[in-house]
Amino acid sequence: MDVERQQGSGDQLYLFEGMASLGPGAGGKGGTRTAAFEALQASAASDQQRALTTDLMERVCDRENLNRAYKRVKANKGSAGVDGMTVQGLKPWLAEHKETLIASLLDGSYRPQPVRGVEIPKPGGGMRQLGIPTVADRLVQQAFLQVLEPLLDPTFSESSYGFRPGRSAHQALHKGQEYVADGRVIVVDVDLEKFFDRVNHDILMSRLARRIADKRMLRIIRRFLEAGMMNNGVCMTRHEGTPQGGPLSPLLANLLLDDLDKELERRGHRFCRYADDCNIYVQSQAAGERVMQSVVRFLEKRLRLRVNRDKSAVAHVRERKFLGHRLLPGGRLGIAPKSVERAKDRVREITRRNRGVSLRTMIGELNSFLGGWVTYFRYAECRRHMQRLDEWIRHKLRCVRLKQRKRCKSIADYLRELGVPEWRAWILAGSGKGWWRLAGSPPATEAMSLAWFRSQGLLSLTDRYLELQHT
């Protein structure tokens, strides 16, 4: 039954009370759960360890695992799937259906619903296809992830950094810096074309079957991969791809690309991979060309993936970007010009003058975006970029504020309130120049000065960047 219970000082919700935690002998296996997990983490690929994974669905349906999955899905929020059920609707749904859900998982009959297709703009142009599973399917995927990740992740390459616990983009960048500082200044930048849409189901499932033996889990994961995609009321069947939007997709992507990692390691290459973004560092252009040809051949023939030859290249590291950064000679880290342009595009979106929101609201939204942005680029040598962006953002906001006043008298009165002499205020207000030029005029910059913006609470990228340098 659906009971909420406090445990200790935590706020854990126990929705799945009817399913006892696994102990010795659970799932028909001897030994303790902890001992089995330690053995699996040591070598999940071996036959002996694979034999220990026949009871994974019991682990998935463990009460503690399902409750953790529920908490994570609830915390992640997210949109509704094709059934229209929101995250808030998951709890009452589970109160009615949890026994049926658990039974279908244990006997392997669980069938996911189609995913809801959503397109979002890609940073480099074009559209990215997302597949939003239903909330119930997200719960099941999250429960699968919590069982599979401790088994699979320890077997992945040390050079893989994307979507892995305890690993980050900054770690990948620091490793790339080491390679460049060591003289490997030529990068083989491999771009996979629509990677998540091109994953071959048969190859992926064969890689998964190497690691786990629970056929019920394999069947259900296959159904997740093959679940249709609903677009504009039409459900399209899928024969390839693992749609972005589900909790399980990043782990499955890393599992497939681990073959590439192991092949690169076997050949002795120095590389960093973050999800489908792979950079291989070599010492000469000729070596880079050879590596590119062999890697493309491996990806297309062995893994059935498609390499985007227009975006892939062999070049000096300073000519390419990696995770929004540029690697510079000597191993220094810079910010990629496209990253600055994308930041400016986001600022333009927030500061659109026809949005009909107050300046204070705009500044709050800007601070939320800029704080995370400058924190991400804190290791790059980009103080001048921050200074120029600060100046440009203040110019944008002056432009917004003047246009919000609209009429000449309102503009003049506003400038006078901020200390501009009356005659100068009227000269600016009566000018026929465009808003951008007015915002850059001396009366506007004197009235809405750096000190004024600080009083309004606007975050300074330069100040925040310098603070992060000293932490």
CSV table of C-alpha atoms in Angstrom, one decimal:
chain,number,residue,atom,x,y,z
A,1,MET,CA,0.0,0.0,0.0
A,2,ASP,CA,1.0,3.6,-0.5
A,3,VAL,CA,2.6,4.8,2.7
A,4,GLU,CA,4.9,7.7,3.3
A,5,ARG,CA,7.4,7.1,6.2
A,6,GLN,CA,10.2,9.1,7.7
A,7,GLN,CA,13.4,7.2,8.2
A,8,GLY,CA,16.0,8.8,10.5
A,9,SER,CA,16.4,12.5,9.7
A,10,GLY,CA,15.9,12.0,5.9
A,11,ASP,CA,12.8,12.8,3.9
A,12,GLN,CA,12.7,9.5,1.9
A,13,LEU,CA,9.4,8.5,0.3
A,14,TYR,CA,8.7,4.8,0.6
A,15,LEU,CA,6.2,4.2,-2.2
A,16,PHE,CA,7.3,0.6,-2.7
A,17,GLU,CA,6.7,-1.0,0.7
A,18,GLY,CA,5.4,-4.3,-0.6
A,19,MET,CA,8.7,-5.4,-2.1
A,20,ALA,CA,11.2,-6.5,0.5
A,21,SER,CA,14.9,-5.6,0.1
A,22,LEU,CA,17.0,-8.4,-1.3
A,23,GLY,CA,19.1,-10.4,1.2
A,24,PRO,CA,20.9,-13.7,1.1
A,25,GLY,CA,19.4,-16.0,-1.4
A,26,ALA,CA,17.3,-13.4,-3.1
A,27,GLY,CA,16.6,-14.2,-6.7
A,28,GLY,CA,17.8,-17.8,-6.2
A,29,LYS,CA,21.4,-16.8,-5.8
A,30,GLY,CA,23.7,-17.5,-2.8
A,31,GLY,CA,25.9,-15.0,-1.1
A,32,THR,CA,25.2,-11.4,-0.1
A,33,ARG,CA,24.3,-8.6,-2.5
A,34,THR,CA,27.3,-6.6,-1.5
A,35,ALA,CA,29.7,-9.4,-2.3
A,36,ALA,CA,28.1,-10.0,-5.6
A,37,PHE,CA,28.4,-6.3,-6.5
A,38,GLU,CA,32.0,-6.1,-5.5
A,39,ALA,CA,32.8,-9.2,-7.7
A,40,LEU,CA,30.8,-7.7,-10.6
A,41,GLN,CA,32.6,-4.4,-10.4
A,42,ALA,CA,36.0,-6.1,-10.6
A,43,SER,CA,35.3,-7.7,-14.0
A,44,ALA,CA,31.7,-7.5,-15.4
A,45,ALA,CA,32.9,-8.7,-18.8
A,46,SER,CA,34.1,-12.2,-17.7
A,47,ASP,CA,32.0,-15.2,-18.1
A,48,GLN,CA,32.0,-15.9,-14.4
A,49,GLN,CA,30.8,-12.4,-13.5
A,50,ARG,CA,28.2,-12.5,-16.3
A,51,ALA,CA,26.8,-15.6,-14.7
A,52,LEU,CA,26.1,-13.5,-11.6
A,53,THR,CA,23.8,-11.2,-13.5
A,54,THR,CA,20.9,-13.4,-14.1
A,55,ASP,CA,18.9,-11.8,-11.2
A,56,LEU,CA,19.2,-8.2,-12.2
A,57,MET,CA,15.4,-7.7,-12.4
A,58,GLU,CA,15.2,-8.7,-8.8
A,59,ARG,CA,17.7,-6.0,-8.1
A,60,VAL,CA,15.7,-3.5,-10.2
A,61,CYS,CA,12.6,-4.3,-8.2
A,62,ASP,CA,14.3,-4.0,-4.9
A,63,ARG,CA,12.3,-1.6,-2.8
A,64,GLU,CA,15.2,0.7,-2.0
A,65,ASN,CA,16.2,0.8,-5.7
A,66,LEU,CA,12.7,1.7,-6.9
A,67,ASN,CA,12.3,4.4,-4.2
A,68,ARG,CA,15.6,6.0,-5.2
A,69,ALA,CA,14.5,5.9,-8.8
A,70,TYR,CA,11.2,7.6,-7.9
A,71,LYS,CA,13.1,10.4,-6.0
A,72,ARG,CA,15.4,11.0,-8.9
A,73,VAL,CA,12.6,11.2,-11.5
A,74,LYS,CA,10.7,13.5,-9.3
A,75,ALA,CA,13.8,15.7,-8.7
A,76,ASN,CA,14.6,15.8,-12.5
A,77,LYS,CA,11.0,17.0,-13.3
A,78,GLY,CA,10.8,17.1,-17.1
A,79,SER,CA,7.9,17.2,-19.5
A,80,ALA,CA,5.0,14.7,-19.8
A,81,GLY,CA,5.2,11.9,-22.3
A,82,VAL,CA,2.6,10.7,-24.9
A,83,ASP,CA,0.2,9.7,-22.1
A,84,GLY,CA,0.1,13.3,-20.7
A,85,MET,CA,1.0,12.2,-17.2
A,86,THR,CA,3.2,14.7,-15.3
A,87,VAL,CA,5.8,14.0,-12.6
A,88,GLN,CA,3.2,15.1,-10.0
A,89,GLY,CA,0.9,12.4,-11.3
A,90,LEU,CA,3.4,9.6,-10.9
A,91,LYS,CA,2.8,9.1,-7.2
A,92,PRO,CA,-1.0,8.5,-7.4
A,93,TRP,CA,-0.4,6.3,-10.5
A,94,LEU,CA,2.1,4.2,-8.6
A,95,ALA,CA,-0.3,3.8,-5.7
A,96,GLU,CA,-2.7,2.1,-8.0
A,97,HIS,CA,-0.4,0.3,-10.4
A,98,LYS,CA,2.9,-0.5,-8.6
A,99,GLU,CA,2.1,-4.3,-8.0
A,100,THR,CA,1.3,-4.7,-11.7
A,101,LEU,CA,4.4,-2.7,-12.7
A,102,ILE,CA,6.7,-4.9,-10.5
A,103,ALA,CA,5.1,-8.1,-11.7
A,104,SER,CA,5.6,-7.1,-15.4
A,105,LEU,CA,9.2,-6.3,-14.7
A,106,LEU,CA,9.9,-9.6,-12.9
A,107,ASP,CA,8.3,-11.7,-15.6
A,108,GLY,CA,9.9,-9.6,-18.5
A,109,SER,CA,6.5,-8.6,-20.0
A,110,TYR,CA,6.8,-4.9,-19.4
A,111,ARG,CA,6.2,-2.9,-22.5
A,112,PRO,CA,7.2,0.8,-22.7
A,113,GLN,CA,5.0,3.3,-24.5
A,114,PRO,CA,6.1,5.3,-27.5
A,115,VAL,CA,8.3,8.4,-26.8
A,116,ARG,CA,7.2,11.9,-27.6
A,117,GLY,CA,9.3,13.4,-30.3
A,118,VAL,CA,10.6,17.0,-29.6
A,119,GLU,CA,13.0,19.0,-31.7
A,120,ILE,CA,15.3,21.6,-30.1
A,121,PRO,CA,17.9,23.9,-31.8
A,122,LYS,CA,21.4,22.6,-31.8
A,123,PRO,CA,24.2,25.1,-30.8
A,124,GLY,CA,25.9,24.7,-34.1
A,125,GLY,CA,22.8,25.0,-36.2
A,126,GLY,CA,20.1,22.6,-37.2
A,127,MET,CA,17.7,20.7,-35.0
A,128,ARG,CA,18.3,17.9,-32.4
A,129,GLN,CA,15.6,15.2,-32.1
A,130,LEU,CA,14.7,14.3,-28.5
A,131,GLY,CA,12.5,11.5,-27.4
A,132,ILE,CA,10.6,12.1,-24.1
A,133,PRO,CA,9.5,8.8,-22.5
A,134,THR,CA,6.5,8.7,-20.3
A,135,VAL,CA,7.1,9.4,-16.6
A,136,ALA,CA,6.5,5.7,-15.7
A,137,ASP,CA,9.0,4.6,-18.4
A,138,ARG,CA,11.5,7.2,-17.0
A,139,LEU,CA,11.1,5.6,-13.6
A,140,VAL,CA,11.8,2.1,-15.0
A,141,GLN,CA,14.8,3.4,-17.0
A,142,GLN,CA,16.2,5.1,-13.9
A,143,ALA,CA,15.8,1.9,-11.9
A,144,PHE,CA,17.6,0.0,-14.6
A,145,LEU,CA,20.4,2.6,-14.7
A,146,GLN,CA,21.0,2.4,-10.9
A,147,VAL,CA,21.5,-1.4,-11.2
A,148,LEU,CA,23.5,-1.4,-14.5
A,149,GLU,CA,25.8,1.6,-13.9
A,150,PRO,CA,27.8,0.0,-11.0
A,151,LEU,CA,28.3,-3.1,-13.2
A,152,LEU,CA,29.2,-1.4,-16.5
A,153,ASP,CA,30.9,1.9,-15.6
A,154,PRO,CA,34.0,0.4,-13.9
A,155,THR,CA,34.8,-1.5,-17.1
A,156,PHE,CA,34.8,1.7,-19.3
A,157,SER,CA,38.0,3.4,-20.5
A,158,GLU,CA,39.8,5.9,-18.3
A,159,SER,CA,39.7,8.2,-21.4
A,160,SER,CA,35.9,8.4,-21.4
A,161,TYR,CA,34.5,11.3,-19.4
A,162,GLY,CA,30.9,12.0,-20.6
A,163,PHE,CA,27.8,11.1,-18.5
A,164,ARG,CA,29.8,9.1,-16.0
A,165,PRO,CA,29.7,9.3,-12.2
A,166,GLY,CA,32.7,11.3,-10.7
A,167,ARG,CA,33.8,12.5,-14.2
A,168,SER,CA,33.3,15.8,-15.9
A,169,ALA,CA,34.0,17.9,-19.0
A,170,HIS,CA,36.8,19.8,-17.1
A,171,GLN,CA,38.6,16.5,-16.4
A,172,ALA,CA,38.5,15.8,-20.1
A,173,LEU,CA,39.9,19.2,-20.9
A,174,HIS,CA,42.7,18.9,-18.3
A,175,LYS,CA,43.7,15.6,-19.8
A,176,GLY,CA,43.7,17.2,-23.3
A,177,GLN,CA,45.9,20.0,-21.9
A,178,GLU,CA,48.4,17.4,-20.7
A,179,TYR,CA,48.6,15.8,-24.2
A,180,VAL,CA,49.2,19.1,-25.9
A,181,ALA,CA,51.8,20.2,-23.3
A,182,ASP,CA,53.6,16.9,-24.2
A,183,GLY,CA,53.9,18.0,-27.8
A,184,ARG,CA,50.8,16.3,-29.3
A,185,VAL,CA,49.5,19.5,-31.0
A,186,ILE,CA,47.7,17.8,-33.9
A,187,VAL,CA,44.1,16.7,-33.1
A,188,VAL,CA,42.0,14.1,-34.9
A,189,ASP,CA,38.6,15.6,-34.2
A,190,VAL,CA,35.9,12.9,-35.0
A,191,ASP,CA,32.3,14.0,-35.3
A,192,LEU,CA,29.6,11.4,-35.4
A,193,GLU,CA,26.6,12.3,-37.5
A,194,LYS,CA,23.4,12.1,-35.4
A,195,PHE,CA,25.0,9.6,-33.2
A,196,PHE,CA,22.0,8.9,-30.9
A,197,ASP,CA,19.8,8.5,-33.9
A,198,ARG,CA,22.1,6.1,-35.7
A,199,VAL,CA,22.9,3.5,-33.0
A,200,ASN,CA,22.5,0.0,-34.4
A,201,HIS,CA,20.2,-2.0,-32.0
A,202,ASP,CA,21.6,-5.4,-32.8
A,203,ILE,CA,25.2,-4.2,-32.2
A,204,LEU,CA,24.3,-2.4,-29.0
A,205,MET,CA,22.3,-5.4,-27.6
A,206,SER,CA,25.2,-7.8,-28.5
A,207,ARG,CA,27.5,-5.6,-26.4
A,208,LEU,CA,25.1,-5.5,-23.5
A,209,ALA,CA,24.6,-9.3,-23.7
A,210,ARG,CA,28.3,-9.7,-23.2
A,211,ARG,CA,28.0,-8.1,-19.8
A,212,ILE,CA,24.7,-9.3,-18.4
A,213,ALA,CA,22.8,-12.5,-18.5
A,214,ASP,CA,19.3,-11.6,-17.3
A,215,LYS,CA,17.2,-12.1,-20.4
A,216,ARG,CA,14.2,-10.3,-18.9
A,217,MET,CA,16.3,-7.1,-18.7
A,218,LEU,CA,17.7,-7.6,-22.2
A,219,ARG,CA,14.1,-8.0,-23.6
A,220,ILE,CA,12.8,-4.9,-21.9
A,221,ILE,CA,15.8,-2.7,-22.9
A,222,ARG,CA,15.3,-3.9,-26.5
A,223,ARG,CA,11.7,-2.8,-26.3
A,224,PHE,CA,12.8,0.6,-25.0
A,225,LEU,CA,15.1,0.9,-28.0
A,226,GLU,CA,12.4,-0.1,-30.5
A,227,ALA,CA,9.6,2.0,-28.9
A,228,GLY,CA,7.9,4.1,-31.5
A,229,MET,CA,8.3,7.9,-31.7
A,230,MET,CA,5.1,10.0,-31.7
A,231,ASN,CA,5.3,13.1,-33.9
A,232,ASN,CA,2.3,15.2,-34.6
A,233,GLY,CA,-0.1,12.4,-33.7
A,234,VAL,CA,1.7,9.9,-35.9
A,235,CYS,CA,3.7,7.0,-34.3
A,236,MET,CA,6.8,6.1,-36.3
A,237,THR,CA,8.5,2.8,-35.7
A,238,ARG,CA,12.3,2.9,-35.1
A,239,HIS,CA,14.9,0.4,-36.2
A,240,GLU,CA,17.9,2.3,-35.0
A,241,GLY,CA,18.9,4.9,-32.4
A,242,THR,CA,18.6,5.4,-28.7
A,243,PRO,CA,16.6,8.7,-28.3
A,244,GLN,CA,18.0,11.4,-26.1
A,245,GLY,CA,15.7,12.2,-23.3
A,246,GLY,CA,15.7,8.9,-21.3
A,247,PRO,CA,17.9,8.2,-18.3
A,248,LEU,CA,19.3,5.0,-19.8
A,249,SER,CA,20.5,6.5,-23.2
A,250,PRO,CA,23.8,7.9,-22.0
A,251,LEU,CA,24.9,4.7,-20.4
A,252,LEU,CA,24.0,2.7,-23.5
A,253,ALA,CA,25.9,5.2,-25.7
A,254,ASN,CA,29.0,4.8,-23.6
A,255,LEU,CA,28.7,1.0,-23.7
A,256,LEU,CA,28.6,1.1,-27.5
A,257,LEU,CA,31.5,3.6,-27.9
A,258,ASP,CA,33.6,1.7,-25.3
A,259,ASP,CA,34.5,-0.5,-28.3
A,260,LEU,CA,36.1,2.5,-29.9
A,261,ASP,CA,37.9,3.4,-26.7
A,262,LYS,CA,39.3,-0.1,-26.3
A,263,GLU,CA,40.5,-0.1,-29.9
A,264,LEU,CA,42.2,3.3,-29.5
A,265,GLU,CA,43.9,2.0,-26.3
A,266,ARG,CA,45.0,-1.1,-28.0
A,267,ARG,CA,46.7,1.0,-30.6
A,268,GLY,CA,48.4,3.2,-27.9
A,269,HIS,CA,46.7,6.5,-28.8
A,270,ARG,CA,46.2,9.4,-26.5
A,271,PHE,CA,42.6,10.6,-26.6
A,272,CYS,CA,39.7,12.1,-24.7
A,273,ARG,CA,36.1,11.1,-25.4
A,274,TYR,CA,33.1,13.0,-24.0
A,275,ALA,CA,29.9,11.1,-25.1
A,276,ASP,CA,30.1,11.2,-29.0
A,277,ASP,CA,32.8,13.9,-29.0
A,278,CYS,CA,36.2,12.3,-29.5
A,279,ASN,CA,39.6,14.0,-29.8
A,280,ILE,CA,42.7,12.0,-30.5
A,281,TYR,CA,46.1,13.8,-30.0
A,282,VAL,CA,49.1,13.0,-32.3
A,283,GLN,CA,52.4,14.7,-33.1
A,284,SER,CA,52.1,15.2,-36.9
A,285,GLN,CA,49.6,15.9,-39.6
A,286,ALA,CA,50.6,12.7,-41.5
A,287,ALA,CA,50.0,10.6,-38.4
A,288,GLY,CA,46.7,12.3,-37.8
A,289,GLU,CA,45.5,11.6,-41.4
A,290,ARG,CA,46.4,7.9,-40.9
A,291,VAL,CA,44.5,7.7,-37.6
A,292,MET,CA,41.5,9.5,-39.1
A,293,GLN,CA,41.2,6.9,-41.9
A,294,SER,CA,41.5,3.9,-39.6
A,295,VAL,CA,39.1,5.3,-37.0
A,296,VAL,CA,36.5,6.2,-39.7
A,297,ARG,CA,36.8,2.7,-41.1
A,298,PHE,CA,36.4,1.2,-37.6
A,299,LEU,CA,33.3,3.2,-36.7
A,300,GLU,CA,31.5,2.7,-40.0
A,301,LYS,CA,32.3,-1.0,-40.5
A,302,ARG,CA,32.5,-2.4,-36.9
A,303,LEU,CA,29.9,-0.2,-35.1
A,304,ARG,CA,27.8,0.9,-38.2
A,305,LEU,CA,28.0,4.5,-37.2
A,306,ARG,CA,28.3,7.4,-39.6
A,307,VAL,CA,31.1,9.9,-39.4
A,308,ASN,CA,30.3,13.5,-40.5
A,309,ARG,CA,33.2,14.2,-42.8
A,310,ASP,CA,32.3,17.9,-43.1
A,311,LYS,CA,32.7,18.5,-39.4
A,312,SER,CA,35.5,16.0,-38.7
A,313,ALA,CA,39.1,17.2,-39.3
A,314,VAL,CA,42.8,16.7,-38.6
A,315,ALA,CA,44.2,20.1,-37.6
A,316,HIS,CA,46.3,22.0,-35.1
A,317,VAL,CA,44.5,22.1,-31.7
A,318,ARG,CA,44.1,25.9,-31.8
A,319,GLU,CA,42.0,25.5,-34.9
A,320,ARG,CA,39.5,23.2,-33.3
A,321,LYS,CA,37.2,23.4,-30.3
A,322,PHE,CA,36.6,20.8,-27.7
A,323,LEU,CA,33.7,21.1,-25.2
A,324,GLY,CA,33.4,24.8,-26.0
A,325,HIS,CA,37.1,25.5,-25.4
A,326,ARG,CA,40.2,25.8,-27.5
A,327,LEU,CA,43.5,24.1,-26.6
A,328,LEU,CA,46.4,26.4,-27.1
A,329,PRO,CA,50.2,25.6,-27.6
A,330,GLY,CA,51.8,24.7,-24.3
A,331,GLY,CA,48.6,23.2,-23.0
A,332,ARG,CA,46.9,26.5,-22.2
A,333,LEU,CA,43.1,26.6,-22.3
A,334,GLY,CA,41.1,29.3,-24.2
A,335,ILE,CA,37.5,29.8,-25.0
A,336,ALA,CA,36.2,29.0,-28.4
A,337,PRO,CA,34.8,31.9,-30.4
A,338,LYS,CA,31.6,30.0,-31.1
A,339,SER,CA,31.0,29.7,-27.3
A,340,VAL,CA,31.1,33.4,-27.0
A,341,GLU,CA,28.6,33.8,-29.9
A,342,ARG,CA,26.3,31.3,-28.4
A,343,ALA,CA,26.4,33.2,-25.1
A,344,LYS,CA,25.6,36.4,-26.9
A,345,ASP,CA,22.7,34.7,-28.6
A,346,ARG,CA,21.3,33.6,-25.3
A,347,VAL,CA,21.7,37.2,-23.9
A,348,ARG,CA,19.9,38.6,-27.0
A,349,GLU,CA,17.0,36.2,-26.3
A,350,ILE,CA,16.8,37.2,-22.6
A,351,THR,CA,17.0,41.0,-23.4
A,352,ARG,CA,14.6,41.1,-26.3
A,353,ARG,CA,13.1,44.6,-26.0
A,354,ASN,CA,9.6,43.4,-26.9
A,355,ARG,CA,9.3,40.8,-24.2
A,356,GLY,CA,7.2,43.0,-21.9
A,357,VAL,CA,9.1,42.1,-18.7
A,358,SER,CA,10.8,44.4,-16.2
A,359,LEU,CA,14.5,45.2,-16.2
A,360,ARG,CA,14.8,43.5,-12.8
A,361,THR,CA,13.3,40.3,-14.2
A,362,MET,CA,15.8,40.4,-17.2
A,363,ILE,CA,18.7,40.9,-14.8
A,364,GLY,CA,17.6,37.9,-12.7
A,365,GLU,CA,17.4,35.7,-15.8
A,366,LEU,CA,20.8,37.0,-17.0
A,367,ASN,CA,22.4,36.3,-13.6
A,368,SER,CA,21.1,32.7,-13.7
A,369,PHE,CA,22.6,32.1,-17.1
A,370,LEU,CA,25.8,34.1,-16.8
A,371,GLY,CA,26.7,32.6,-13.4
A,372,GLY,CA,26.7,29.1,-14.7
A,373,TRP,CA,28.4,30.1,-18.0
A,374,VAL,CA,31.4,31.8,-16.4
A,375,THR,CA,31.8,29.0,-13.9
A,376,TYR,CA,32.0,26.5,-16.8
A,377,PHE,CA,34.8,28.6,-18.5
A,378,ARG,CA,36.6,29.4,-15.3
A,379,TYR,CA,39.7,27.5,-16.3
A,380,ALA,CA,40.1,29.2,-19.7
A,381,GLU,CA,42.3,32.3,-20.2
A,382,CYS,CA,39.5,34.6,-21.2
A,383,ARG,CA,39.6,37.7,-19.0
A,384,ARG,CA,39.4,40.0,-22.0
A,385,HIS,CA,36.4,38.1,-23.4
A,386,MET,CA,34.6,38.6,-20.0
A,387,GLN,CA,35.4,42.3,-20.0
A,388,ARG,CA,34.1,42.8,-23.5
A,389,LEU,CA,31.0,40.7,-22.8
A,390,ASP,CA,30.3,42.8,-19.7
A,391,GLU,CA,30.4,46.0,-21.7
A,392,TRP,CA,28.2,44.6,-24.4
A,393,ILE,CA,25.6,43.3,-21.9
A,394,ARG,CA,25.4,46.7,-20.2
A,395,HIS,CA,24.9,48.3,-23.6
A,396,LYS,CA,22.1,45.9,-24.3
A,397,LEU,CA,20.4,46.6,-21.0
A,398,ARG,CA,20.7,50.4,-21.5
A,399,CYS,CA,19.0,50.0,-24.8
A,400,VAL,CA,16.2,48.0,-23.2
A,401,ARG,CA,15.7,50.6,-20.4
A,402,LEU,CA,15.6,53.5,-22.8
A,403,LYS,CA,13.1,51.8,-25.0
A,404,GLN,CA,10.9,50.9,-22.0
A,405,ARG,CA,10.6,54.6,-21.3
A,406,LYS,CA,9.3,55.1,-24.9
A,407,ARG,CA,8.5,58.8,-25.1
A,408,CYS,CA,10.9,61.8,-25.1
A,409,LYS,CA,9.6,63.3,-21.9
A,410,SER,CA,9.7,60.0,-20.1
A,411,ILE,CA,13.3,59.4,-21.3
A,412,ALA,CA,14.4,62.9,-20.3
A,413,ASP,CA,12.8,62.6,-16.9
A,414,TYR,CA,14.4,59.3,-16.3
A,415,LEU,CA,17.9,60.5,-17.2
A,416,ARG,CA,17.4,63.6,-14.9
A,417,GLU,CA,16.5,61.3,-12.1
A,418,LEU,CA,19.8,59.5,-12.6
A,419,GLY,CA,21.8,62.8,-12.4
A,420,VAL,CA,22.1,63.9,-16.0
A,421,PRO,CA,21.7,67.7,-16.5
A,422,GLU,CA,18.4,68.6,-17.9
A,423,TRP,CA,19.7,70.1,-21.2
A,424,ARG,CA,21.8,67.0,-21.9
A,425,ALA,CA,18.8,64.7,-21.0
A,426,TRP,CA,16.6,66.5,-23.5
A,427,ILE,CA,19.2,66.4,-26.3
A,428,LEU,CA,19.4,62.6,-26.0
A,429,ALA,CA,15.6,62.2,-25.6
A,430,GLY,CA,14.9,64.3,-28.7
A,431,SER,CA,17.6,62.7,-30.9
A,432,GLY,CA,16.3,60.7,-33.9
A,433,LYS,CA,19.1,58.1,-33.6
A,434,GLY,CA,18.3,54.4,-33.1
A,435,TRP,CA,18.0,52.8,-29.7
A,436,TRP,CA,21.4,51.2,-29.9
A,437,ARG,CA,23.2,54.4,-30.7
A,438,LEU,CA,21.3,56.2,-27.9
A,439,ALA,CA,22.3,53.6,-25.4
A,440,GLY,CA,26.0,54.1,-26.3
A,441,SER,CA,25.8,57.9,-25.9
A,442,PRO,CA,27.7,59.7,-23.0
A,443,PRO,CA,24.5,60.7,-21.2
A,444,ALA,CA,23.1,57.1,-21.2
A,445,THR,CA,26.5,55.6,-20.1
A,446,GLU,CA,26.9,58.2,-17.3
A,447,ALA,CA,23.3,57.7,-16.1
A,448,MET,CA,23.4,53.9,-16.2
A,449,SER,CA,27.0,53.5,-15.1
A,450,LEU,CA,28.8,50.4,-13.9
A,451,ALA,CA,28.0,51.4,-10.3
A,452,TRP,CA,24.3,51.8,-11.3
A,453,PHE,CA,24.3,48.2,-12.7
A,454,ARG,CA,25.9,46.9,-9.6
A,455,SER,CA,23.1,48.6,-7.6
A,456,GLN,CA,20.6,46.8,-9.8
A,457,GLY,CA,22.2,43.4,-8.9
A,458,LEU,CA,23.7,42.6,-12.4
A,459,LEU,CA,26.4,40.0,-12.2
A,460,SER,CA,29.8,41.1,-13.5
A,461,LEU,CA,31.4,38.3,-15.5
A,462,THR,CA,34.8,39.8,-15.0
A,463,ASP,CA,34.5,40.0,-11.2
A,464,ARG,CA,33.1,36.5,-11.0
A,465,TYR,CA,35.8,35.1,-13.3
A,466,LEU,CA,38.5,36.7,-11.1
A,467,GLU,CA,36.9,35.3,-8.0
A,468,LEU,CA,36.9,31.8,-9.4
A,469,GLN,CA,40.6,32.1,-10.4
A,470,HIS,CA,41.4,32.5,-6.7
A,471,THR,CA,39.3,29.6,-5.4
